[in-house]
Amino acid sequence: MTQTGELGRQVRGQDGLRVAVVDDHDLFRTGLRTLLEEHGVDVVGEAPDGSEAVDVVTSLAPDVVLMDLNMPGMDGIEATRRITKALPLTRVLILTISDEDGDVMDAILAGACGYLLKDSSIDDLLRGIQAASVGESLVSPYIAAKVLQRIRSSASLSEARATMHAELSDREIQVLKLIASGMDNAGIARTLSISPKTVKNHTSNILIKLQIDNRIQAAVYAVRSGIA
């Protein structure tokens, strides 16, 4: 079996994983739907703009939403904000042509759990869907490097000192550092010689203590606070 075929099998095996596609270009939506279905992904709904996306997603409650950003009417940022607020268990993965720092940061703050560019490979897209479905994150490497560099250059010492007062345990700080480095739960478990379930518990505690929504925001916090 090819690597892509294996990824498709893994995504298909996530307890009947259900995906919605939001994009204002009909041909792109149709092509993406066909491609995903060829790899075993169940595309349960589509929408051409943010407003309709909110209605469709609220009605269908898919596991993962593939969300474009620049659309007429309500954009993907506002749609992401409304969807993640209304349906906390539905994960939004941004799929866009925009590599602008502002768009990336706005998407993260709106609650997106991942950010991929439209020139990503099908393997990366399947990985992103799989990661999103279990509450993990995948960001295009180019985007991640760019945004983290911007955060590092803009974070002040006073901000770092202020945010360091969060009551994280030593182990949680270790986990947070590895999240910021881009590791998934399996990699963190191997590095720290603990079980993936323990990593998941630590990650949940980190998100609760920092009052943030996902691993991307945790990575941003780690950089701004000087932890990573």
mmCIF file of C-alpha atoms in Angstrom:
data_model
loop_
_atom_site.group_PDB
_atom_site.id
_atom_site.type_symbol
_atom_site.label_atom_id
_atom_site.label_comp_id
_atom_site.label_asym_id
_atom_site.label_seq_id
_atom_site.Cartn_x
_atom_site.Cartn_y
_atom_site.Cartn_z
ATOM 1 C CA MET A 1 0.000 0.000 0.000
ATOM 2 C CA THR A 2 1.302 3.498 -0.851
ATOM 3 C CA GLN A 3 1.899 6.104 1.851
ATOM 4 C CA THR A 4 -1.061 8.127 0.584
ATOM 5 C CA GLY A 5 -3.248 5.032 0.584
ATOM 6 C CA GLU A 6 -2.251 4.277 4.155
ATOM 7 C CA LEU A 7 -3.055 7.850 5.212
ATOM 8 C CA GLY A 8 -6.430 7.583 3.532
ATOM 9 C CA ARG A 9 -7.095 4.339 5.383
ATOM 10 C CA GLN A 10 -6.144 5.983 8.691
ATOM 11 C CA VAL A 11 -8.420 8.972 8.075
ATOM 12 C CA ARG A 12 -11.273 6.707 6.974
ATOM 13 C CA GLY A 13 -10.768 4.643 10.117
ATOM 14 C CA GLN A 14 -11.402 7.518 12.515
ATOM 15 C CA ASP A 15 -14.839 6.215 13.556
ATOM 16 C CA GLY A 16 -16.604 7.383 10.380
ATOM 17 C CA LEU A 17 -14.815 10.742 10.171
ATOM 18 C CA ARG A 18 -17.083 13.392 8.601
ATOM 19 C CA VAL A 19 -15.712 16.460 6.782
ATOM 20 C CA ALA A 20 -17.244 19.671 5.380
ATOM 21 C CA VAL A 21 -15.603 21.816 2.682
ATOM 22 C CA VAL A 22 -15.980 25.611 2.621
ATOM 23 C CA ASP A 23 -14.683 27.547 -0.403
ATOM 24 C CA ASP A 24 -16.162 30.142 -2.744
ATOM 25 C CA HIS A 25 -14.839 28.454 -5.903
ATOM 26 C CA ASP A 26 -17.225 25.750 -7.128
ATOM 27 C CA LEU A 27 -14.589 23.949 -9.194
ATOM 28 C CA PHE A 28 -12.174 23.826 -6.258
ATOM 29 C CA ARG A 29 -14.860 22.435 -3.926
ATOM 30 C CA THR A 30 -15.884 19.814 -6.466
ATOM 31 C CA GLY A 31 -12.302 18.792 -7.177
ATOM 32 C CA LEU A 32 -11.381 18.654 -3.503
ATOM 33 C CA ARG A 33 -14.474 16.625 -2.674
ATOM 34 C CA THR A 34 -13.653 14.117 -5.410
ATOM 35 C CA LEU A 35 -10.030 13.857 -4.285
ATOM 36 C CA LEU A 36 -10.942 13.353 -0.633
ATOM 37 C CA GLU A 37 -13.607 10.769 -1.414
ATOM 38 C CA GLU A 38 -11.083 8.862 -3.545
ATOM 39 C CA HIS A 39 -9.015 8.561 -0.366
ATOM 40 C CA GLY A 40 -11.895 7.387 1.780
ATOM 41 C CA VAL A 41 -12.868 10.691 3.395
ATOM 42 C CA ASP A 42 -16.616 11.184 3.930
ATOM 43 C CA VAL A 43 -17.454 14.705 2.711
ATOM 44 C CA VAL A 44 -20.860 15.392 4.236
ATOM 45 C CA GLY A 45 -21.379 19.035 3.276
ATOM 46 C CA GLU A 46 -20.184 22.059 1.308
ATOM 47 C CA ALA A 47 -20.613 25.828 1.514
ATOM 48 C CA PRO A 48 -19.519 28.726 -0.752
ATOM 49 C CA ASP A 49 -19.155 31.365 1.968
ATOM 50 C CA GLY A 50 -18.825 31.855 5.705
ATOM 51 C CA SER A 51 -22.480 32.548 6.407
ATOM 52 C CA GLU A 52 -23.712 29.395 4.702
ATOM 53 C CA ALA A 53 -20.831 27.488 6.287
ATOM 54 C CA VAL A 54 -22.083 28.353 9.765
ATOM 55 C CA ASP A 55 -25.566 27.092 8.864
ATOM 56 C CA VAL A 56 -24.324 23.907 7.181
ATOM 57 C CA VAL A 57 -21.826 23.032 9.898
ATOM 58 C CA THR A 58 -24.259 23.794 12.717
ATOM 59 C CA SER A 59 -26.798 21.512 11.056
ATOM 60 C CA LEU A 60 -24.448 18.633 10.197
ATOM 61 C CA ALA A 61 -21.888 18.870 13.033
ATOM 62 C CA PRO A 62 -19.004 17.368 11.020
ATOM 63 C CA ASP A 63 -15.797 16.311 12.735
ATOM 64 C CA VAL A 64 -13.559 18.564 10.615
ATOM 65 C CA VAL A 65 -14.215 21.654 8.479
ATOM 66 C CA LEU A 66 -11.813 22.608 5.675
ATOM 67 C CA MET A 67 -12.152 26.393 5.625
ATOM 68 C CA ASP A 68 -11.038 28.952 3.042
ATOM 69 C CA LEU A 69 -10.394 32.491 4.308
ATOM 70 C CA ASN A 70 -11.127 35.048 1.608
ATOM 71 C CA MET A 71 -14.757 34.644 0.584
ATOM 72 C CA PRO A 72 -17.580 37.096 -0.244
ATOM 73 C CA GLY A 73 -19.791 38.119 2.655
ATOM 74 C CA MET A 74 -18.701 36.493 5.894
ATOM 75 C CA ASP A 75 -15.044 35.492 5.640
ATOM 76 C CA GLY A 76 -13.436 32.323 6.952
ATOM 77 C CA ILE A 77 -12.105 33.978 10.108
ATOM 78 C CA GLU A 78 -15.536 35.008 11.367
ATOM 79 C CA ALA A 79 -17.051 31.690 10.289
ATOM 80 C CA THR A 80 -14.326 29.838 12.199
ATOM 81 C CA ARG A 81 -14.980 31.946 15.286
ATOM 82 C CA ARG A 82 -18.718 31.211 15.199
ATOM 83 C CA ILE A 83 -18.325 27.518 14.434
ATOM 84 C CA THR A 84 -15.770 26.834 17.168
ATOM 85 C CA LYS A 85 -17.909 28.724 19.675
ATOM 86 C CA ALA A 86 -21.112 26.883 18.741
ATOM 87 C CA LEU A 87 -19.524 23.451 18.221
ATOM 88 C CA PRO A 88 -16.358 23.064 20.324
ATOM 89 C CA LEU A 89 -15.875 19.454 19.189
ATOM 90 C CA THR A 90 -15.873 20.379 15.491
ATOM 91 C CA ARG A 91 -12.328 21.191 14.377
ATOM 92 C CA VAL A 92 -11.608 23.846 11.750
ATOM 93 C CA LEU A 93 -8.600 23.352 9.476
ATOM 94 C CA ILE A 94 -7.776 26.387 7.326
ATOM 95 C CA LEU A 95 -7.020 25.601 3.665
ATOM 96 C CA THR A 96 -6.134 28.785 1.782
ATOM 97 C CA ILE A 97 -3.738 30.510 -0.601
ATOM 98 C CA SER A 98 -2.920 33.219 1.949
ATOM 99 C CA ASP A 99 0.437 33.079 3.702
ATOM 100 C CA GLU A 100 -0.015 36.514 5.296
ATOM 101 C CA ASP A 101 1.038 36.640 8.956
ATOM 102 C CA GLY A 102 -2.103 38.540 9.912
ATOM 103 C CA ASP A 103 -4.403 35.921 8.380
ATOM 104 C CA VAL A 104 -2.565 33.118 10.158
ATOM 105 C CA MET A 105 -2.708 34.834 13.548
ATOM 106 C CA ASP A 106 -6.367 35.814 13.098
ATOM 107 C CA ALA A 107 -7.250 32.219 12.201
ATOM 108 C CA ILE A 108 -5.429 30.846 15.245
ATOM 109 C CA LEU A 109 -7.103 33.332 17.563
ATOM 110 C CA ALA A 110 -10.485 32.502 16.009
ATOM 111 C CA GLY A 111 -9.997 28.867 17.042
ATOM 112 C CA ALA A 112 -8.586 27.125 13.952
ATOM 113 C CA CYS A 113 -6.619 24.015 14.868
ATOM 114 C CA GLY A 114 -4.457 23.961 11.741
ATOM 115 C CA TYR A 115 -3.377 26.041 8.749
ATOM 116 C CA LEU A 116 -2.449 24.602 5.354
ATOM 117 C CA LEU A 117 -1.780 26.258 2.018
ATOM 118 C CA LYS A 118 -3.662 25.122 -1.069
ATOM 119 C CA ASP A 119 -0.432 23.961 -2.678
ATOM 120 C CA SER A 120 -0.018 21.355 0.086
ATOM 121 C CA SER A 121 0.225 17.724 -1.010
ATOM 122 C CA ILE A 122 -2.682 15.335 -0.573
ATOM 123 C CA ASP A 123 -0.565 13.525 2.042
ATOM 124 C CA ASP A 124 -0.249 16.721 4.088
ATOM 125 C CA LEU A 125 -3.964 17.418 3.743
ATOM 126 C CA LEU A 126 -4.855 13.914 4.936
ATOM 127 C CA ARG A 127 -2.434 14.291 7.840
ATOM 128 C CA GLY A 128 -4.036 17.619 8.685
ATOM 129 C CA ILE A 129 -7.525 16.112 8.698
ATOM 130 C CA GLN A 130 -6.382 13.188 10.817
ATOM 131 C CA ALA A 131 -4.582 15.485 13.274
ATOM 132 C CA ALA A 132 -7.574 17.819 13.527
ATOM 133 C CA SER A 133 -9.933 14.925 14.188
ATOM 134 C CA VAL A 134 -8.048 14.007 17.377
ATOM 135 C CA GLY A 135 -7.506 17.574 18.565
ATOM 136 C CA GLU A 136 -3.958 17.936 17.275
ATOM 137 C CA SER A 137 -2.638 20.543 14.848
ATOM 138 C CA LEU A 138 -0.816 20.670 11.537
ATOM 139 C CA VAL A 139 0.578 23.871 10.062
ATOM 140 C CA SER A 140 2.438 24.225 6.762
ATOM 141 C CA PRO A 141 6.147 24.317 7.742
ATOM 142 C CA TYR A 142 6.700 27.574 5.838
ATOM 143 C CA ILE A 143 3.807 29.208 7.691
ATOM 144 C CA ALA A 144 4.917 27.897 11.082
ATOM 145 C CA ALA A 145 8.478 29.167 10.674
ATOM 146 C CA LYS A 146 7.298 32.569 9.485
ATOM 147 C CA VAL A 147 4.776 33.116 12.250
ATOM 148 C CA LEU A 148 6.997 31.883 15.076
ATOM 149 C CA GLN A 149 9.773 34.185 13.873
ATOM 150 C CA ARG A 150 7.365 37.107 13.891
ATOM 151 C CA ILE A 151 6.231 36.254 17.407
ATOM 152 C CA ARG A 152 9.827 35.947 18.619
ATOM 153 C CA SER A 153 10.749 39.316 17.161
ATOM 154 C CA SER A 154 7.702 41.077 18.606
ATOM 155 C CA ALA A 155 7.517 39.497 22.067
ATOM 156 C CA SER A 156 8.789 41.879 24.729
ATOM 157 C CA LEU A 157 10.593 40.877 27.922
ATOM 158 C CA SER A 158 7.745 42.219 30.042
ATOM 159 C CA GLU A 159 5.246 40.075 28.119
ATOM 160 C CA ALA A 160 7.441 37.032 28.608
ATOM 161 C CA ARG A 161 7.799 37.640 32.342
ATOM 162 C CA ALA A 162 4.086 38.289 32.766
ATOM 163 C CA THR A 163 3.011 35.122 31.002
ATOM 164 C CA MET A 164 5.536 32.951 32.842
ATOM 165 C CA HIS A 165 3.383 33.210 35.998
ATOM 166 C CA ALA A 166 0.882 30.627 34.748
ATOM 167 C CA GLU A 167 0.891 27.705 37.134
ATOM 168 C CA LEU A 168 2.255 24.992 34.872
ATOM 169 C CA SER A 169 4.039 22.014 36.396
ATOM 170 C CA ASP A 170 7.576 21.136 35.311
ATOM 171 C CA ARG A 171 6.232 18.233 33.258
ATOM 172 C CA GLU A 172 3.616 20.458 31.607
ATOM 173 C CA ILE A 173 6.350 22.919 30.659
ATOM 174 C CA GLN A 174 8.325 20.047 29.106
ATOM 175 C CA VAL A 175 5.265 19.010 27.110
ATOM 176 C CA LEU A 176 4.596 22.614 26.083
ATOM 177 C CA LYS A 177 8.161 23.018 24.785
ATOM 178 C CA LEU A 178 7.757 19.916 22.629
ATOM 179 C CA ILE A 179 4.360 21.073 21.345
ATOM 180 C CA ALA A 180 6.019 24.332 20.280
ATOM 181 C CA SER A 181 8.714 22.339 18.471
ATOM 182 C CA GLY A 182 6.008 20.750 16.317
ATOM 183 C CA MET A 183 5.920 17.273 17.879
ATOM 184 C CA ASP A 184 2.709 15.274 17.926
ATOM 185 C CA ASN A 185 1.534 13.298 20.955
ATOM 186 C CA ALA A 186 3.306 10.112 19.872
ATOM 187 C CA GLY A 187 6.620 11.942 19.478
ATOM 188 C CA ILE A 188 6.251 13.672 22.839
ATOM 189 C CA ALA A 189 5.445 10.340 24.494
ATOM 190 C CA ARG A 190 8.603 8.755 23.061
ATOM 191 C CA THR A 191 10.771 11.722 24.040
ATOM 192 C CA LEU A 192 9.525 11.847 27.633
ATOM 193 C CA SER A 193 9.083 8.062 28.030
ATOM 194 C CA ILE A 194 5.422 8.402 28.983
ATOM 195 C CA SER A 195 2.227 7.096 27.404
ATOM 196 C CA PRO A 196 0.343 9.006 24.671
ATOM 197 C CA LYS A 197 -2.655 9.093 27.026
ATOM 198 C CA THR A 198 -0.538 10.862 29.664
ATOM 199 C CA VAL A 199 0.610 13.358 27.029
ATOM 200 C CA LYS A 200 -3.022 14.006 26.087
ATOM 201 C CA ASN A 201 -3.892 14.602 29.753
ATOM 202 C CA HIS A 202 -0.981 17.033 30.178
ATOM 203 C CA THR A 203 -2.007 18.851 26.991
ATOM 204 C CA SER A 204 -5.595 19.201 28.213
ATOM 205 C CA ASN A 205 -4.342 20.601 31.532
ATOM 206 C CA ILE A 206 -2.107 23.083 29.702
ATOM 207 C CA LEU A 207 -5.000 24.364 27.578
ATOM 208 C CA ILE A 208 -7.229 24.716 30.646
ATOM 209 C CA LYS A 209 -4.595 26.516 32.737
ATOM 210 C CA LEU A 210 -3.640 28.901 29.933
ATOM 211 C CA GLN A 211 -7.299 29.417 28.945
ATOM 212 C CA ILE A 212 -6.586 28.711 25.286
ATOM 213 C CA ASP A 213 -8.320 26.528 22.712
ATOM 214 C CA ASN A 214 -5.747 24.448 20.874
ATOM 215 C CA ARG A 215 -2.142 23.370 20.391
ATOM 216 C CA ILE A 216 -1.308 26.166 17.956
ATOM 217 C CA GLN A 217 -2.244 28.765 20.554
ATOM 218 C CA ALA A 218 -0.185 26.783 23.075
ATOM 219 C CA ALA A 219 2.839 26.993 20.765
ATOM 220 C CA VAL A 220 2.314 30.739 20.363
ATOM 221 C CA TYR A 221 2.137 31.098 24.152
ATOM 222 C CA ALA A 222 5.351 29.091 24.567
ATOM 223 C CA VAL A 223 7.238 31.385 22.201
ATOM 224 C CA ARG A 224 5.846 34.628 23.609
ATOM 225 C CA SER A 225 6.586 33.552 27.181
ATOM 226 C CA GLY A 226 10.140 32.488 26.422
ATOM 227 C CA ILE A 227 9.467 28.822 27.183
ATOM 228 C CA ALA A 228 10.358 27.753 23.629
#
